[in-house]
Amino acid sequence: MSQQTKFLLEESQMPKFWYNLQADLPKPLPVVLHPGTMQPVGPADLAPLFPMELILQEVSTEREIEIPEPVREVYQLWRPAPLYRAHRLEKALGTPAKIYYKYEGVSPAGSHKPNTAVPQAFFNKQAGTKRLVTETGAGQWGTSLSFAGSLYDMQVEVFQVRVSYDQKPYRRAVMETYGARCVASPSNETVYGRSVLAKNPDHPGSLGIAISEAVELAVQRDDTKYALGSVLNHVLMHQTIIGLEAMKQMEMANTWPDVVVGCTGGGSNFAGIAFPFIGHGLRGGAKPRMVAVEPAACPSLTRGKYAYDFGDTGHMTPLTKMHTLGSQFTPPGFHAGGLRYHGMAPMVSHCKELGLIEAVAYNQVECFEAGVLFARCEGIVPAPEANHAVKGAIVEAMRCKAEGKAETILFNLCGHGHFDMVAYQKYFAGELTDEKYAESELAMALAGLPSVPEPL
Ligand SMILES: *Cc1c(COP(=O)(O)O)cnc(C)c1O
């Protein structure tokens, strides 16, 4: 008798509300500080950047926030997303563990990012925004926002980190297909970009620099707003549709996870799968272990400091308390571009401080090894970022094997790797190396943290 592999929900079973973990946190999030005054920011301070509806979501402590009907209609292009049981991977590992994965690569952009790009564009459209500006590293977020902008007839401008702009021309072509304009960052289009180029005309760029450029443009015009693909509370909340669907699918499979695994760059896909389970646990339900997997070359959660820091290199964004490697940190050029951010979502950092989640770091070569094994067993080629989650799940499955435990493991396969085959080629050619960065470099980046009077 064959075992069930695929767990699908009807369209009518798609969640109608996002879940807001702020409602169930045992301790509220630390306040956000203004970059100029270092005083707590209010909603009005954020108004030049975001439409009010998103600002209200950012600070909301309501448990459930309704997904507007028009957003649900767009979600239905690819949602509910499938949940799979990885029978062949289990067999290859010889583990008694049951491995399930939620697959977010079925979206138009090939990752989880449209889950937030669509509502962000929708709420901006409602507020009268004409133009959205953003940054992108590997290109996943830029692609997702370009797609969302095209749905609502909004102009989208994307500052793409110079190295990936040069290395990933196909990503740019996809953004342009959706009608967006893509500029290599640092660029000549902003004061900040010009200042970086003046010092180094060949600067490879970084997410922190691209964010500064996008923010600079957004605050100049009333009809222009900024959109961020991760880190912020409202972004993480939009992603909870992943975990909410997965909960229903785990029930269909007649099981519940003992361990939930996700990779963390800014923290949004991990939060998406983990937060609904964490909330369920905080309200008296089962408490699975929550494992965040990050790259050893950009280890904010495992080696960063929990401190107030800027979200960008040019120090234009508000300060949040988070695990950070320092806003001047430029991570080595490893291939999971989406995981190259110096900070971590304040909500994910807060959960780490409260002991609600665990964090581990793996090197890129062992993650590619895991991703290739996964592809050969399950057929899907994971995004390099997602390889970290695959690695994390395999480590848990092997622990189960060693301990003789038949635990249930759930992980988030946050995207496919079809635009990242150059990285796979390099892996097969033996050209990928593990670049850890030295303790001295870490200390230097952390020495530059802003000094902030600890708010009461
Ligand atoms: C952007 C991206 C990430 C990293 O961002 P998070 O906010 O940590 O989810 C991970 N995986 C994929 C496929 C991405 O596109």
Coordinates of N, CA, C and O in Angstrom, one line a residue, residues 198-316:
A198 N 31.9 57.6 -4.7 CA 33.0 58.5 -4.7 C 34.2 57.8 -4.0 O 35.4 58.1 -4.3
K199 N 33.9 57.1 -2.9 CA 35.0 56.4 -2.2 C 35.5 55.2 -2.9 O 36.7 54.8 -2.8
N200 N 34.6 54.5 -3.6 CA 35.0 53.2 -4.2 C 34.1 53.0 -5.5 O 33.0 52.5 -5.4
P201 N 34.6 53.5 -6.6 CA 33.7 53.4 -7.9 C 33.4 51.9 -8.2 O 32.4 51.7 -8.9
D202 N 34.1 51.0 -7.7 CA 33.9 49.5 -8.0 C 33.2 48.8 -6.9 O 33.3 47.6 -6.7
H203 N 32.5 49.6 -6.0 CA 31.9 48.9 -4.8 C 30.9 47.9 -5.3 O 30.1 48.1 -6.1
P204 N 31.0 46.6 -4.7 CA 30.2 45.5 -5.1 C 28.7 45.7 -4.5 O 27.8 44.9 -4.9
G205 N 28.6 46.6 -3.6 CA 27.2 46.9 -3.1 C 26.9 45.9 -1.9 O 27.6 45.0 -1.7
S206 N 25.9 46.2 -1.2 CA 25.4 45.4 -0.1 C 23.9 45.7 0.1 O 23.4 46.7 -0.3
L207 N 23.2 44.8 0.8 CA 21.8 45.1 1.1 C 21.6 46.3 1.9 O 20.7 47.1 1.6
G208 N 22.5 46.5 2.9 CA 22.5 47.7 3.7 C 22.6 49.0 2.9 O 21.9 50.0 3.2
I209 N 23.4 49.0 1.9 CA 23.6 50.2 1.0 C 22.3 50.4 0.2 O 21.8 51.5 0.0
A210 N 21.9 49.3 -0.4 CA 20.7 49.4 -1.3 C 19.4 49.9 -0.5 O 18.6 50.6 -1.0
I211 N 19.3 49.4 0.7 CA 18.2 49.9 1.6 C 18.3 51.4 1.7 O 17.3 52.1 1.6
S212 N 19.5 51.9 2.0 CA 19.7 53.4 2.2 C 19.2 54.1 1.0 O 18.6 55.2 1.1
E213 N 19.6 53.6 -0.2 CA 19.3 54.3 -1.4 C 17.7 54.3 -1.6 O 17.2 55.4 -2.0
A214 N 17.1 53.2 -1.4 CA 15.6 53.1 -1.6 C 14.9 54.0 -0.6 O 14.0 54.7 -1.0
V215 N 15.4 54.0 0.6 CA 14.7 54.8 1.7 C 14.9 56.3 1.3 O 13.9 57.1 1.4
E216 N 16.1 56.7 0.8 CA 16.3 58.1 0.4 C 15.3 58.5 -0.6 O 14.8 59.6 -0.5
L217 N 15.1 57.7 -1.6 CA 14.1 58.1 -2.7 C 12.7 58.1 -2.1 O 12.0 59.0 -2.5
A218 N 12.4 57.2 -1.3 CA 11.0 57.1 -0.8 C 10.6 58.3 0.0 O 9.5 58.8 -0.2
V219 N 11.5 58.8 0.8 CA 11.1 60.0 1.7 C 11.0 61.3 0.9 O 10.5 62.3 1.4
Q220 N 11.5 61.3 -0.3 CA 11.5 62.6 -1.1 C 10.2 62.9 -1.7 O 9.9 64.1 -2.0
R221 N 9.3 61.9 -2.0 CA 8.1 62.2 -2.7 C 6.9 61.5 -1.9 O 7.0 60.4 -1.5
D222 N 5.8 62.3 -1.9 CA 4.6 61.8 -1.2 C 4.0 60.6 -1.9 O 3.3 59.8 -1.2
D223 N 4.1 60.6 -3.2 CA 3.5 59.5 -3.9 C 4.3 58.2 -4.0 O 4.0 57.2 -4.6
T224 N 5.5 58.3 -3.3 CA 6.4 57.1 -3.4 C 6.6 56.6 -2.0 O 6.8 57.3 -1.0
K225 N 6.5 55.3 -1.9 CA 6.7 54.6 -0.6 C 7.8 53.5 -0.7 O 8.1 53.1 -1.9
Y226 N 8.2 53.1 0.4 CA 9.3 52.1 0.5 C 8.6 50.7 0.8 O 7.6 50.7 1.5
A227 N 9.2 49.6 0.3 CA 8.7 48.3 0.7 C 9.8 47.4 1.1 O 10.9 47.4 0.4
L228 N 9.7 46.7 2.2 CA 10.8 45.8 2.6 C 10.3 44.4 2.6 O 9.1 44.1 3.0
G229 N 11.2 43.5 2.2 CA 10.8 42.1 1.9 C 10.9 41.2 3.1 O 10.6 40.0 3.0
S230 N 11.4 41.7 4.2 CA 11.6 40.8 5.4 C 11.7 41.7 6.7 O 11.3 42.9 6.6
V231 N 12.2 41.2 7.8 CA 12.5 41.9 9.0 C 11.4 42.5 9.8 O 11.3 42.3 11.0
L232 N 10.5 43.3 9.1 CA 9.5 44.1 9.8 C 8.4 43.2 10.3 O 8.1 42.1 9.7
N233 N 7.7 43.6 11.4 CA 6.6 42.8 12.0 C 5.5 42.5 11.0 O 5.0 41.4 11.0
H234 N 5.1 43.5 10.2 CA 4.0 43.2 9.3 C 4.4 42.3 8.2 O 3.5 41.5 7.7
V235 N 5.6 42.3 7.8 CA 6.1 41.3 6.8 C 6.0 39.9 7.3 O 5.5 39.0 6.7
L236 N 6.5 39.7 8.6 CA 6.5 38.4 9.2 C 5.1 37.9 9.3 O 4.8 36.7 9.1
M237 N 4.2 38.9 9.7 CA 2.8 38.5 9.9 C 2.2 38.0 8.6 O 1.4 37.0 8.6
H238 N 2.4 38.7 7.5 CA 1.9 38.3 6.2 C 2.4 36.8 5.9 O 1.6 36.1 5.2
Q239 N 3.6 36.5 6.3 CA 4.1 35.2 6.0 C 3.5 34.1 6.8 O 3.7 32.9 6.5
T240 N 2.7 34.4 7.9 CA 2.2 33.4 8.7 C 1.2 32.5 8.0 O 0.8 31.4 8.5
I241 N 0.7 32.9 6.8 CA -0.2 32.1 6.1 C 0.5 30.7 5.8 O -0.2 29.7 5.7
I242 N 1.8 30.7 5.7 CA 2.6 29.5 5.5 C 2.3 28.5 6.7 O 1.9 27.3 6.5
G243 N 2.5 29.0 7.9 CA 2.3 28.1 9.1 C 0.9 27.7 9.3 O 0.6 26.6 9.7
L244 N 0.0 28.7 9.1 CA -1.4 28.5 9.3 C -1.9 27.4 8.4 O -2.7 26.5 8.8
E245 N -1.5 27.4 7.1 CA -1.9 26.3 6.2 C -1.2 25.0 6.6 O -1.9 24.0 6.6
A246 N 0.1 25.1 7.0 CA 0.8 23.9 7.4 C 0.1 23.2 8.6 O 0.0 22.0 8.7
M247 N -0.5 24.0 9.5 CA -1.2 23.4 10.7 C -2.3 22.6 10.2 O -2.5 21.4 10.7
K248 N -3.1 23.1 9.3 CA -4.3 22.4 8.8 C -3.8 21.1 8.0 O -4.4 20.1 8.1
Q249 N -2.7 21.2 7.3 CA -2.2 20.1 6.6 C -1.6 19.0 7.5 O -1.7 17.8 7.2
M250 N -1.0 19.4 8.6 CA -0.4 18.4 9.5 C -1.6 17.7 10.2 O -1.5 16.5 10.4
E251 N -2.7 18.4 10.4 CA -3.9 17.7 10.9 C -4.4 16.7 9.9 O -4.8 15.6 10.2
M252 N -4.4 17.1 8.6 CA -4.8 16.2 7.5 C -4.0 14.9 7.6 O -4.4 13.8 7.3
A253 N -2.7 15.1 7.8 CA -1.7 14.0 7.8 C -1.8 13.3 9.2 O -1.0 12.3 9.4
N254 N -2.7 13.7 10.0 CA -2.9 13.1 11.3 C -1.7 13.1 12.2 O -1.3 12.1 12.9
T255 N -0.9 14.2 12.2 CA 0.3 14.3 13.0 C 0.5 15.7 13.4 O -0.3 16.6 13.1
W256 N 1.5 16.0 14.1 CA 1.9 17.3 14.6 C 3.4 17.4 14.7 O 4.0 16.3 15.1
P257 N 4.1 18.5 14.3 CA 5.5 18.4 14.4 C 6.1 18.4 15.8 O 5.6 19.0 16.7
D258 N 7.2 17.7 16.0 CA 8.0 17.8 17.2 C 9.1 18.9 17.0 O 9.6 19.5 18.0
V259 N 9.5 19.1 15.7 CA 10.5 20.1 15.4 C 10.0 20.8 14.1 O 9.6 20.2 13.2
V260 N 10.2 22.2 14.2 CA 9.9 23.0 13.0 C 11.2 23.7 12.6 O 11.9 24.3 13.4
V261 N 11.6 23.6 11.3 CA 12.9 24.1 10.8 C 12.7 25.1 9.7 O 11.8 24.9 8.8
G262 N 13.4 26.2 9.8 CA 13.4 27.2 8.6 C 14.7 27.9 8.5 O 15.5 27.9 9.5
C263 N 15.0 28.4 7.4 CA 16.3 29.2 7.2 C 16.0 30.6 7.6 O 14.9 31.1 7.4
T264 N 17.0 31.3 8.0 CA 16.8 32.7 8.4 C 17.8 33.7 7.7 O 19.0 33.5 7.9
G265 N 17.3 34.6 6.9 CA 18.1 35.7 6.4 C 17.7 36.9 7.2 O 18.3 37.3 8.2
G266 N 16.5 37.5 6.9 CA 15.9 38.5 7.7 C 14.9 37.9 8.7 O 14.5 38.6 9.6
G267 N 14.5 36.7 8.5 CA 13.7 36.0 9.4 C 12.2 35.8 9.0 O 11.4 35.2 9.7
S268 N 11.9 36.2 7.7 CA 10.4 36.2 7.4 C 9.9 34.8 7.1 O 8.8 34.5 7.5
N269 N 10.6 34.0 6.3 CA 10.0 32.7 6.0 C 10.0 31.7 7.2 O 9.1 31.0 7.4
F270 N 11.1 31.9 8.1 CA 11.1 31.1 9.3 C 9.9 31.5 10.2 O 9.2 30.7 10.7
A271 N 9.7 32.8 10.4 CA 8.6 33.3 11.2 C 7.3 32.8 10.6 O 6.4 32.4 11.3
G272 N 7.2 32.8 9.2 CA 6.0 32.4 8.6 C 5.6 31.0 9.0 O 4.4 30.7 9.2
I273 N 6.5 30.1 9.0 CA 6.2 28.7 9.4 C 6.1 28.5 10.9 O 5.3 27.8 11.4
A274 N 7.0 29.3 11.6 CA 7.1 29.0 13.1 C 6.1 29.7 13.9 O 5.6 29.2 14.9
F275 N 5.8 31.0 13.6 CA 5.0 31.8 14.6 C 3.6 31.2 14.9 O 3.2 31.2 16.1
P276 N 2.9 30.7 13.9 CA 1.6 30.1 14.3 C 1.8 28.9 15.3 O 0.9 28.8 16.2
F277 N 2.8 28.1 15.1 CA 3.0 27.0 16.1 C 3.5 27.6 17.4 O 3.1 27.0 18.5
I278 N 4.3 28.6 17.4 CA 4.8 29.2 18.7 C 3.5 29.7 19.5 O 3.4 29.5 20.7
G279 N 2.7 30.5 18.7 CA 1.5 31.0 19.3 C 0.6 30.0 19.9 O 0.1 30.1 21.0
H280 N 0.4 28.9 19.2 CA -0.4 27.8 19.6 C 0.2 27.2 20.9 O -0.6 26.9 21.8
G281 N 1.5 27.1 21.0 CA 2.1 26.6 22.2 C 2.0 27.6 23.3 O 1.7 27.1 24.5
L282 N 2.1 28.9 23.1 CA 1.9 29.9 24.1 C 0.5 29.9 24.7 O 0.3 30.3 25.8
R283 N -0.5 29.5 23.9 CA -1.9 29.5 24.3 C -2.3 28.1 24.9 O -3.4 27.8 25.1
G284 N -1.2 27.3 25.2 CA -1.5 26.0 25.9 C -1.4 24.8 25.0 O -1.6 23.7 25.5
G285 N -1.2 24.9 23.7 CA -1.0 23.8 22.8 C 0.4 23.1 22.9 O 1.2 23.5 23.8
A286 N 0.6 22.2 22.1 CA 1.9 21.5 22.1 C 3.0 22.5 21.7 O 2.7 23.5 21.0
K287 N 4.2 22.2 22.2 CA 5.3 23.2 22.0 C 6.4 22.5 21.2 O 7.4 22.0 21.8
P288 N 6.3 22.5 19.9 CA 7.4 21.9 19.1 C 8.7 22.7 19.3 O 8.7 23.9 19.6
R289 N 9.9 22.0 19.1 CA 11.1 22.8 19.1 C 11.1 23.6 17.8 O 10.7 23.2 16.7
M290 N 11.7 24.8 17.8 CA 11.7 25.7 16.7 C 13.2 26.0 16.3 O 13.9 26.5 17.2
V291 N 13.6 25.5 15.2 CA 15.0 25.7 14.8 C 15.3 26.6 13.6 O 14.8 26.3 12.5
A292 N 15.9 27.7 13.9 CA 16.3 28.7 12.9 C 17.7 28.3 12.3 O 18.6 28.2 13.1
V293 N 17.8 28.2 11.0 CA 19.1 27.8 10.5 C 19.7 29.0 9.7 O 19.1 29.5 8.7
E294 N 20.9 29.4 10.0 CA 21.5 30.5 9.3 C 22.9 30.1 8.7 O 23.5 29.1 9.2
P295 N 23.4 30.9 7.8 CA 24.7 30.5 7.2 C 25.8 30.9 8.2 O 25.8 32.0 8.8
A296 N 26.8 30.0 8.3 CA 28.0 30.3 9.2 C 28.7 31.6 8.8 O 29.4 32.2 9.6
A297 N 28.6 32.0 7.5 CA 29.3 33.2 7.0 C 28.5 34.5 7.3 O 29.0 35.6 7.1
C298 N 27.3 34.4 7.8 CA 26.5 35.6 8.2 C 25.7 35.3 9.4 O 24.4 35.3 9.3
P299 N 26.3 35.0 10.5 CA 25.6 34.3 11.7 C 25.1 35.3 12.7 O 25.5 35.3 13.8
S300 N 24.1 36.1 12.3 CA 23.6 37.1 13.2 C 22.9 36.5 14.5 O 23.2 37.0 15.6
L301 N 22.1 35.4 14.4 CA 21.5 34.9 15.5 C 22.4 34.1 16.5 O 22.3 34.1 17.7
T302 N 23.4 33.4 15.9 CA 24.3 32.6 16.7 C 25.5 33.3 17.2 O 26.1 33.0 18.2
R303 N 26.0 34.4 16.4 CA 27.2 35.1 16.9 C 27.0 36.6 17.0 O 28.0 37.3 17.4
G304 N 25.9 37.1 16.6 CA 25.7 38.5 16.6 C 25.4 39.0 18.1 O 25.2 38.2 19.0
K305 N 25.3 40.3 18.2 CA 24.9 40.8 19.5 C 23.5 41.3 19.6 O 23.0 41.8 18.5
Y306 N 22.8 41.1 20.7 CA 21.4 41.5 20.8 C 21.4 43.0 21.2 O 21.7 43.2 22.4
A307 N 21.3 43.9 20.3 CA 21.5 45.3 20.6 C 20.7 46.2 19.7 O 20.3 45.7 18.6
Y308 N 20.5 47.5 20.0 CA 19.9 48.4 19.1 C 20.9 48.7 17.9 O 22.1 48.9 18.1
D309 N 20.4 48.6 16.7 CA 21.2 48.9 15.5 C 20.3 49.4 14.4 O 19.1 49.3 14.4
F310 N 21.0 50.0 13.4 CA 20.3 50.5 12.2 C 20.0 49.3 11.3 O 20.8 48.3 11.3
G311 N 19.0 49.5 10.5 CA 18.7 48.5 9.5 C 19.5 48.6 8.2 O 19.5 47.7 7.4
D312 N 20.2 49.7 8.0 CA 20.9 50.0 6.8 C 22.2 50.6 7.1 O 22.6 50.9 8.2
T313 N 23.0 50.6 6.0 CA 24.4 51.1 6.2 C 24.5 52.6 6.3 O 25.4 53.1 7.0
G314 N 23.6 53.3 5.6 CA 23.6 54.8 5.7 C 22.9 55.4 6.9 O 22.9 56.6 7.0
H315 N 22.4 54.6 7.8 CA 21.8 55.0 9.0 C 20.6 56.0 8.8 O 20.5 57.0 9.5
M316 N 19.8 55.6 7.9 CA 18.5 56.4 7.7 C 17.3 55.7 8.3 O 16.3 56.3 8.4

